[in-house]
Coordinates of C-alpha atoms and ligand atoms in Angstrom, one line a residue:
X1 CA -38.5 -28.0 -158.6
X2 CA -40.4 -25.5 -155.9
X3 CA -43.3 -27.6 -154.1
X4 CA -46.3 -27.7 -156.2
X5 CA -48.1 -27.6 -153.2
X6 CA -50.4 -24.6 -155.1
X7 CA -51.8 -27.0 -157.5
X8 CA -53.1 -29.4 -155.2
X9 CA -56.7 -29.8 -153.7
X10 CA -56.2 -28.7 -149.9
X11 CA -58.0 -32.1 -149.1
X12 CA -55.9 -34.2 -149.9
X13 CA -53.5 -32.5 -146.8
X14 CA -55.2 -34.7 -144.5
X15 CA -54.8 -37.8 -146.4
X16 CA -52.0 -40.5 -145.7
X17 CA -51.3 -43.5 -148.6
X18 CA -53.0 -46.3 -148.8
X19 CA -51.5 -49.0 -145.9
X20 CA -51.4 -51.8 -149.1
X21 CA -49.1 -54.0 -146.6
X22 CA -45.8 -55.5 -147.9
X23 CA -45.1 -57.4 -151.0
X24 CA -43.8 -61.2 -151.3
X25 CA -40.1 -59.8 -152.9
X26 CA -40.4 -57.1 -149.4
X27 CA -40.2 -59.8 -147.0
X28 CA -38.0 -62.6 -149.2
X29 CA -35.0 -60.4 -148.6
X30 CA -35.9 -60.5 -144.8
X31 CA -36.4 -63.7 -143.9
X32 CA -33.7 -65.5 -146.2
X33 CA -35.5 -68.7 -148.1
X34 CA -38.0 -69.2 -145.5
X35 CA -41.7 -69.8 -146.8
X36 CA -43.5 -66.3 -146.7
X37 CA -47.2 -66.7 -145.2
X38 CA -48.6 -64.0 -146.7
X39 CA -52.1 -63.0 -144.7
X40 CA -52.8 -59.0 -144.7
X41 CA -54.8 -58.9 -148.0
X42 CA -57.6 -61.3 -147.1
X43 CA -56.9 -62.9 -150.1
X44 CA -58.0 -66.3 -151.5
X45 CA -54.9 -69.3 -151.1
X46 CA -56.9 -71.6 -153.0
X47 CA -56.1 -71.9 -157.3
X48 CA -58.6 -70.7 -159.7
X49 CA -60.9 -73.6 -161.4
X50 CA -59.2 -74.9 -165.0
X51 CA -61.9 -72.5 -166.7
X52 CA -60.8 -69.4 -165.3
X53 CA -57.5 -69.6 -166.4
X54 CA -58.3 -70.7 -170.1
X55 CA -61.3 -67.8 -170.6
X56 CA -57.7 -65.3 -169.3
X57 CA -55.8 -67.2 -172.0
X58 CA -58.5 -66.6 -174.2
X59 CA -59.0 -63.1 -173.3
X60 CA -55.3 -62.1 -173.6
X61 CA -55.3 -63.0 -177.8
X62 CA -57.3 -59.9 -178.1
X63 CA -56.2 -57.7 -175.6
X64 CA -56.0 -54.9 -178.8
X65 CA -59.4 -54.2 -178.8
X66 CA -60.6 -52.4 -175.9
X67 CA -63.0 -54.2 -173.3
X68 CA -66.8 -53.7 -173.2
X69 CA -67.3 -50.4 -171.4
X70 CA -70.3 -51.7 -169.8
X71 CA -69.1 -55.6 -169.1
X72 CA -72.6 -56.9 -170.5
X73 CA -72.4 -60.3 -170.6
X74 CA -70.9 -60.2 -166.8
X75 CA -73.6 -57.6 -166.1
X76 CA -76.4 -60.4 -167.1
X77 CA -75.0 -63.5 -165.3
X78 CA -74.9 -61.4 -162.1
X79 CA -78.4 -60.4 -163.0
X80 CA -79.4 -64.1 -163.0
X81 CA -77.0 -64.2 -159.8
X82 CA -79.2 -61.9 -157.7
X83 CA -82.1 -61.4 -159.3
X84 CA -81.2 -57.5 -159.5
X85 CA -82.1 -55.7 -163.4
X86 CA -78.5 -55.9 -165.3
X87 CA -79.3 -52.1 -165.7
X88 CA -78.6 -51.3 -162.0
X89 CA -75.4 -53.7 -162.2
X90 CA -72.2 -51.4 -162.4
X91 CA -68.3 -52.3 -162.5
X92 CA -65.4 -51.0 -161.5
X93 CA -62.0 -51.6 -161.3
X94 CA -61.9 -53.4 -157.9
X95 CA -64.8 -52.5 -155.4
X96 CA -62.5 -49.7 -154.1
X97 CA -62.7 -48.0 -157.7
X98 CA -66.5 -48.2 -156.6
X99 CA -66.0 -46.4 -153.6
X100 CA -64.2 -43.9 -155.2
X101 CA -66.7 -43.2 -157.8
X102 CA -69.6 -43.0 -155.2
X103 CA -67.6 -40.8 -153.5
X104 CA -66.9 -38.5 -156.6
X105 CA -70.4 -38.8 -157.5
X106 CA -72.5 -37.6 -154.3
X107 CA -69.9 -36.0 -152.0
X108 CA -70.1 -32.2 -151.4
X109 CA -67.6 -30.3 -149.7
X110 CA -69.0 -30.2 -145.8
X111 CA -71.2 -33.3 -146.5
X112 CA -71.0 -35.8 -143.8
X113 CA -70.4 -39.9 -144.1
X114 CA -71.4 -41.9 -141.5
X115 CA -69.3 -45.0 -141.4
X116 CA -68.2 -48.1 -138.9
X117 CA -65.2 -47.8 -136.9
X118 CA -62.3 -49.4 -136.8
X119 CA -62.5 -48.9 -140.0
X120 CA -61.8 -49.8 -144.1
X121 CA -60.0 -47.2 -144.4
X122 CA -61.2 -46.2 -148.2
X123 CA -64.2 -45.3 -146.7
X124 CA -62.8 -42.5 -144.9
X125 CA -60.4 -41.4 -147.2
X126 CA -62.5 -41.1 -150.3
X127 CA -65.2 -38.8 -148.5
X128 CA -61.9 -36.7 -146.8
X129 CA -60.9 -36.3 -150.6
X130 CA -64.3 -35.1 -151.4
X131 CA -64.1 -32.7 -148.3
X132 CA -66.8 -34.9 -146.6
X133 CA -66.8 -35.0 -142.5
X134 CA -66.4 -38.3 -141.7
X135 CA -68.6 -39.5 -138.5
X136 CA -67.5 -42.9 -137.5
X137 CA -69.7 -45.4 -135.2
X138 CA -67.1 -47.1 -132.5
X139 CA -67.6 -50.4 -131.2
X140 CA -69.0 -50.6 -128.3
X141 CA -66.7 -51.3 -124.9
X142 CA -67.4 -55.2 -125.2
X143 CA -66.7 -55.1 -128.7
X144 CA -69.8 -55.1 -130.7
X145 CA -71.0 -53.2 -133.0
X146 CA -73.1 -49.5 -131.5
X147 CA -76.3 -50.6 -133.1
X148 CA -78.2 -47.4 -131.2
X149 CA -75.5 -45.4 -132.1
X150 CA -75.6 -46.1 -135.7
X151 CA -79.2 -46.2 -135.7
X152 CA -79.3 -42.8 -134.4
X153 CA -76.5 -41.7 -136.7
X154 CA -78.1 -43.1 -140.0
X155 CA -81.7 -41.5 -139.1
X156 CA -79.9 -38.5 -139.7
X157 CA -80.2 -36.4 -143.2
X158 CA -76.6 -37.9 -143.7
X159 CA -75.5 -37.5 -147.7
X160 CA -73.8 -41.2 -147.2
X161 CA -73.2 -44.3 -144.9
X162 CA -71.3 -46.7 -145.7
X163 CA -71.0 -50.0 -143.9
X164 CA -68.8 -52.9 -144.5
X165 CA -70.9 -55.8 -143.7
X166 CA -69.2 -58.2 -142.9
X167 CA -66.4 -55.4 -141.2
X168 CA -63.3 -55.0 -142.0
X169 CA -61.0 -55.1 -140.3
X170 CA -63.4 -56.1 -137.0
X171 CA -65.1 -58.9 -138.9
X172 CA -68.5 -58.4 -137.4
X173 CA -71.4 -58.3 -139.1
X174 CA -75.2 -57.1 -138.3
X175 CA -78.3 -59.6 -137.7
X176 CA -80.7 -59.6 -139.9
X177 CA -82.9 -58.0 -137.7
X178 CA -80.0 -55.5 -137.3
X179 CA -79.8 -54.0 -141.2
X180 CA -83.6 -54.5 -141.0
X181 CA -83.4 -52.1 -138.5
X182 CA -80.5 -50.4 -139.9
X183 CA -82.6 -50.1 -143.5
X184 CA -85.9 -48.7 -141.9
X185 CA -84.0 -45.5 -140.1
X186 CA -82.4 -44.6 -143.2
X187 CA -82.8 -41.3 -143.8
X188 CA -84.9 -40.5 -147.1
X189 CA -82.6 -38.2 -148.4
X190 CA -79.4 -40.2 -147.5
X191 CA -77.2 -42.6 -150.1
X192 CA -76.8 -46.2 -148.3
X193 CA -73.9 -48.4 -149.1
X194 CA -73.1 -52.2 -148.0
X195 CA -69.8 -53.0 -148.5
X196 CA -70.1 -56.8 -148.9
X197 CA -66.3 -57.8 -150.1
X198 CA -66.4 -61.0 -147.7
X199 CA -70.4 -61.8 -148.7
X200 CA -69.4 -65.3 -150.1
X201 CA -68.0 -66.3 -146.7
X202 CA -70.9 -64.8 -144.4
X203 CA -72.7 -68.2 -144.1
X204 CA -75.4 -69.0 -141.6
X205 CA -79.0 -67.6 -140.6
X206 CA -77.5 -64.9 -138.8
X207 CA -76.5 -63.1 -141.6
X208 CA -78.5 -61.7 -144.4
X209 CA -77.3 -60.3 -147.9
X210 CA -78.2 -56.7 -148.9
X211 CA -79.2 -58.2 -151.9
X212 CA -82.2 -59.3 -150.5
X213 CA -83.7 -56.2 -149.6
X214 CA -83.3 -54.3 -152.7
X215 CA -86.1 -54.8 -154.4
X216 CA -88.4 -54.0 -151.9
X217 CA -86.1 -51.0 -150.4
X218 CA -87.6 -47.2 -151.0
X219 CA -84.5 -45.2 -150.7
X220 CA -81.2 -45.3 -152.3
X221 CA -79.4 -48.4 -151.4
X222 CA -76.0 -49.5 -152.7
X223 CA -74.3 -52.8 -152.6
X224 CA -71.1 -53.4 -153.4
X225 CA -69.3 -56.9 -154.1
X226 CA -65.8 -58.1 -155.2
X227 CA -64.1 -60.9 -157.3
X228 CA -61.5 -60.4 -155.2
X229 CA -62.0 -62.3 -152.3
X230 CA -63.7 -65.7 -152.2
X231 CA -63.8 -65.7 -156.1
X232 CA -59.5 -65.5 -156.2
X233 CA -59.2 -62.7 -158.7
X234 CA -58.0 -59.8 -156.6
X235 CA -54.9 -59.3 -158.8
X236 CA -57.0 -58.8 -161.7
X237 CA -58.9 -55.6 -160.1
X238 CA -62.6 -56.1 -160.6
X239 CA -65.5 -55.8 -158.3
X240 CA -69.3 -54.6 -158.8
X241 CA -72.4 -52.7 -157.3
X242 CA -76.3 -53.1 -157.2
X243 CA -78.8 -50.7 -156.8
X244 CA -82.4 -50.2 -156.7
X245 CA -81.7 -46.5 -157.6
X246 CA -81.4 -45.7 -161.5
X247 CA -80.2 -42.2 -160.6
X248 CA -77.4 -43.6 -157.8
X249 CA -76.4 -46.2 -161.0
X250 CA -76.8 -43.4 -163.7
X251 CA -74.4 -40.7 -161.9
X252 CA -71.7 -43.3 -161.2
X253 CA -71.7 -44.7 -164.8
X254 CA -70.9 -40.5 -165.7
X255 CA -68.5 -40.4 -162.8
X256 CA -66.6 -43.5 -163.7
X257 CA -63.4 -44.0 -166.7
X258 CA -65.4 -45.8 -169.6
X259 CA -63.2 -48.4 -169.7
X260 CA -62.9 -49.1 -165.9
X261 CA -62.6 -52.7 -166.2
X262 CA -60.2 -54.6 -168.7
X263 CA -60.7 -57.5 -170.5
X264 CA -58.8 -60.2 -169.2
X265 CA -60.7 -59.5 -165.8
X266 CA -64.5 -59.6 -167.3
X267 CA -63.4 -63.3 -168.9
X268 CA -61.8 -64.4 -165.3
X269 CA -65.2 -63.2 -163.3
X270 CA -67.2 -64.7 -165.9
X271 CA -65.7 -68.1 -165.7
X272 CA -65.8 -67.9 -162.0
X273 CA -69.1 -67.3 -161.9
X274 CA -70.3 -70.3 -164.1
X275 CA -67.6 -72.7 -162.2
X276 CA -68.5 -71.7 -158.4
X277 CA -67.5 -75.2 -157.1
X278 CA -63.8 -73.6 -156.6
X279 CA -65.2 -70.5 -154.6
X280 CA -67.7 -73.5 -152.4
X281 CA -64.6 -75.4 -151.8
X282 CA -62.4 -72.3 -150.9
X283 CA -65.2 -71.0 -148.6
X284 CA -65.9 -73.9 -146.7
X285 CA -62.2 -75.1 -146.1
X286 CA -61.5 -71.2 -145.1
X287 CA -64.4 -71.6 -142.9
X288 CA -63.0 -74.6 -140.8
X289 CA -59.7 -73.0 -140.8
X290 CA -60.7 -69.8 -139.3
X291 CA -62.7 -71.6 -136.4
X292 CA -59.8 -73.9 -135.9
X293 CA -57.3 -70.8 -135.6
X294 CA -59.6 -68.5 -133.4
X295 CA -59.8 -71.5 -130.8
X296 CA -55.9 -71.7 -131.0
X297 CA -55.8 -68.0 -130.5
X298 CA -58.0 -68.4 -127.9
X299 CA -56.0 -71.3 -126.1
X300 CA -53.2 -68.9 -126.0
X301 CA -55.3 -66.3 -124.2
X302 CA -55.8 -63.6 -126.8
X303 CA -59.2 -61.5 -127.2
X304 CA -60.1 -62.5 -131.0
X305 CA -63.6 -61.1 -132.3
X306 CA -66.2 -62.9 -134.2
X307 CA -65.8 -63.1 -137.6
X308 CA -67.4 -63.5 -140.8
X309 CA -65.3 -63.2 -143.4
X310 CA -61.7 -65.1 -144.2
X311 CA -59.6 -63.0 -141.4
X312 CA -59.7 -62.6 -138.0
X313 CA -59.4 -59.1 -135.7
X314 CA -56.6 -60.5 -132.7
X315 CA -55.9 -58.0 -130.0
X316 CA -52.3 -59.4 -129.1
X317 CA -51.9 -57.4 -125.7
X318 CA -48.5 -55.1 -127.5
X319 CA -48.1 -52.4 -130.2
X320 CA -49.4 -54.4 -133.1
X321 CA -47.2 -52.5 -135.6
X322 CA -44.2 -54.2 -133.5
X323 CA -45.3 -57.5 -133.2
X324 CA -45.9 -57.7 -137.0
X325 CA -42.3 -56.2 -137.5
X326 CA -41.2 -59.4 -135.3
X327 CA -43.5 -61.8 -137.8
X328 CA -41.8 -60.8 -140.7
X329 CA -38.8 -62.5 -139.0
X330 CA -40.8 -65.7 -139.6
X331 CA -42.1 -65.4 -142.6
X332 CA -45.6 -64.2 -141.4
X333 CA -47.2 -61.0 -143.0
X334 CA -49.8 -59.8 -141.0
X335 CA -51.2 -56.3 -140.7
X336 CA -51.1 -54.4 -138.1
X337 CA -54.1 -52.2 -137.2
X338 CA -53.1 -48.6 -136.8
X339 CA -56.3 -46.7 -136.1
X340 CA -56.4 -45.0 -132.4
X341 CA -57.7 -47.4 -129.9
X342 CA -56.9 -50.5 -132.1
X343 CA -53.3 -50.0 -131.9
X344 CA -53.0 -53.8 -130.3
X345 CA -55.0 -55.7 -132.8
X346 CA -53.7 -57.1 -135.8
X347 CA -56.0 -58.4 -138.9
X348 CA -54.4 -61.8 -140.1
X349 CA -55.8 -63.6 -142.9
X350 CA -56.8 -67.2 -142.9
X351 CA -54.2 -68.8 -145.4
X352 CA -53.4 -72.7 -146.5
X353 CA -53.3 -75.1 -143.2
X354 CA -49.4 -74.6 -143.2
X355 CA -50.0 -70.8 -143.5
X356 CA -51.9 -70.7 -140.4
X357 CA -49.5 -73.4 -138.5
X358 CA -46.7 -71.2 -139.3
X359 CA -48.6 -68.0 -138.1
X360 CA -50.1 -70.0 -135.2
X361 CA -46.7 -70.8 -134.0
X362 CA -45.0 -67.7 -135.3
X363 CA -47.3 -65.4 -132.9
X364 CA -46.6 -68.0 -129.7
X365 CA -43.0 -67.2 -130.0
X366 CA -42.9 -63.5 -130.7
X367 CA -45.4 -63.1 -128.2
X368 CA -43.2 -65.6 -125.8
X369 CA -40.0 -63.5 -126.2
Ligands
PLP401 C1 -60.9 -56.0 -149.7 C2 -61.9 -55.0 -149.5 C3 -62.4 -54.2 -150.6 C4 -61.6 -54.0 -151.8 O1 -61.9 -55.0 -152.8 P1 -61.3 -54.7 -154.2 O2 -62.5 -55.2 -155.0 O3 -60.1 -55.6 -154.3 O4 -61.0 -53.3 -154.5 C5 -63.5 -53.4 -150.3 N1 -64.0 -53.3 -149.1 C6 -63.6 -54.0 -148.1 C7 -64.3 -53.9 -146.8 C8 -62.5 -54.9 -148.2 O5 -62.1 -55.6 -147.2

């Protein structure tokens, strides 16, 4: 058949698929029986608490019957969670659904998003789709984040920012003097988003929840969270925002599929939330991992950034996309950064102990050759 190339939006020209990094059965043919350490998804290595998996047994006997459209009962425990009304609590199907529906819902065609850079790189894409301009904040040459940049940038009458906080991929995070700051130049007329998909591991006084400033906050702010990080469910595809704005959670609820989020995943979150000793554990031995791989980085001589979530940013001094070709060799799956000016950093997830031996020992020699 002739290119349909009529029938789609002209957007979507500039768009390149998501970079969803390779799958276990990609790399088993590759690397013949060896273990796979797979740490590109930032996911969670740790197993579910008993609960979880007998409210998805549960669940599945009446997967029939389509879920509740507006996951109420989730909707109240996360109410109880952070003290935000279960009215301005809103699911999706995976945070990234989320961004996609903000997107839908407030983007114009010439709008312009202000967001971090290196960035997630959803947030670009879903405001490119929408015909949004993206403006993106760089680091800094040290490497931290442009707070006077982005302070500048958000004071402007902006329709969006969003900022992953913790970054990703970077893995810095603002002070809480910082998204004070940050908070108090938003623009009046201008949609705020915090991306918090790595909030469970941002530990420590030097880090403050968006959460926290809701209540008190008089323009639109958005947070958005995920159960698939810290909380293990990421196959399952759920995530969820809170606002302080009733029109912000309004819109999306008309931009979003009804049935965004199915069963089996509202039972999971659920259970994780009233068992969060498994999500504790997996945080705090995450935590000591991730301090006890950045110094081994380190040791070799490699530039690795601060970070607060369960990855680290590793500038490995080659073409990253290279390097991670040569990890696959060794069972390592790491991904390779690809945005310009990043091109030598790789994000690498912080996996079991043996993951991160394996990686550890993995990088020395492909870096060695
Ligand atoms: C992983 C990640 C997400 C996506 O989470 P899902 O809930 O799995 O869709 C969103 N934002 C950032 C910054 C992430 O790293």
């Amino acid at each position: 058949m002739a290119s349909p190339e009529f029938a789609l939006r002209p957007e979507l020209a500039a768009l390149l698929p998501y970079n969803s990094g390779l799958t276990l059965a990609d790399v088993a043919s590759r690397c013949g029986g060896k273990t796979i350490a797979k740490l590109a998804s930032n996911e969670n290595p740790y197993p579910l608490p008993e609960e979880a998996l007998r409210a998805m047994q549960a669940a599945i006997r009446s997967t029939q019957v389509y879920p509740d459209p507006s996951a109420r009962d989730l909707a109240v425990a996360l109410s109880r969670l952070t003290g935000v009304p279960a009215a301005r609590v809103i699911f999706g199907d995976g945070s990234e659904d989320l961004l996609n529906v903000l997107a839908r819902a407030v983007l114009r065609p010439g709008d312009e998003i202000v967001t971090l850079y290196p960035s997630f790189p959803l947030h670009e894409d879903y405001a490119r789709m929408m015909g949004a301009r993206v403006v993106t904040i760089d680091l800094t040459a040290d490497r931290r984040i442009d707070i006077d940049a982005l302070l500048a940038a958000v004071a402007r009458p902006v329709r969006l920012t969003i900022l992953a906080n913790p970054m990703s991929p970077a893995g810095l995070w603002l002070t809480p003097q910082e998204l004070d700051r940050v908070l108090d130049a938003q623009h009046p007329e201008s949609v705020l988003c915090l991306d918090e998909a790595y909030v469970e591991y941002a530990l420590g006084e030097d880090y403050l929840a968006g959460t926290e400033r809701l209540a008190g906050h008089d323009k639109p702010l958005l947070v958005l969270r995920t159960f698939s990080k810290a909380y293990g469910l990421a196959g399952l595809r759920i995530g969820y925002g809170l606002s302080n704005c009733d029109d912000l959670i309004r819109g999306m609820n008309l931009v979003r599929t009804p049935f965004n989020v199915n069963a089996v995943a509202q039972a999971a979150a659920l259970a994780v939330l009233r068992h969060p000793e498994a999500m504790r554990d997996a945080v705090a031995r995450t935590l000591a991992e991730r301090s006890r791989v950045s110094d081994a980085l380190r040791a070799q001589g490699l530039e690795v950034l601060p970070s607060k979530g369960n990855f680290l940013f590793v500038n490995v001094g080659a073409p990253a996309v290279e390097i991670a070709d040569r990890l696959i060799d060794h069972g390592v799956i790491v991904k390779p950064w690809k945005q310009p000016g990043y091109e030598s950093f790789i994000r690498v997830s912080i996996g079991l102990p043996a993951e991160n031996d394996q990686f550890l020992s993995a990088l020395e020699t492909v870096l060695g050759d």
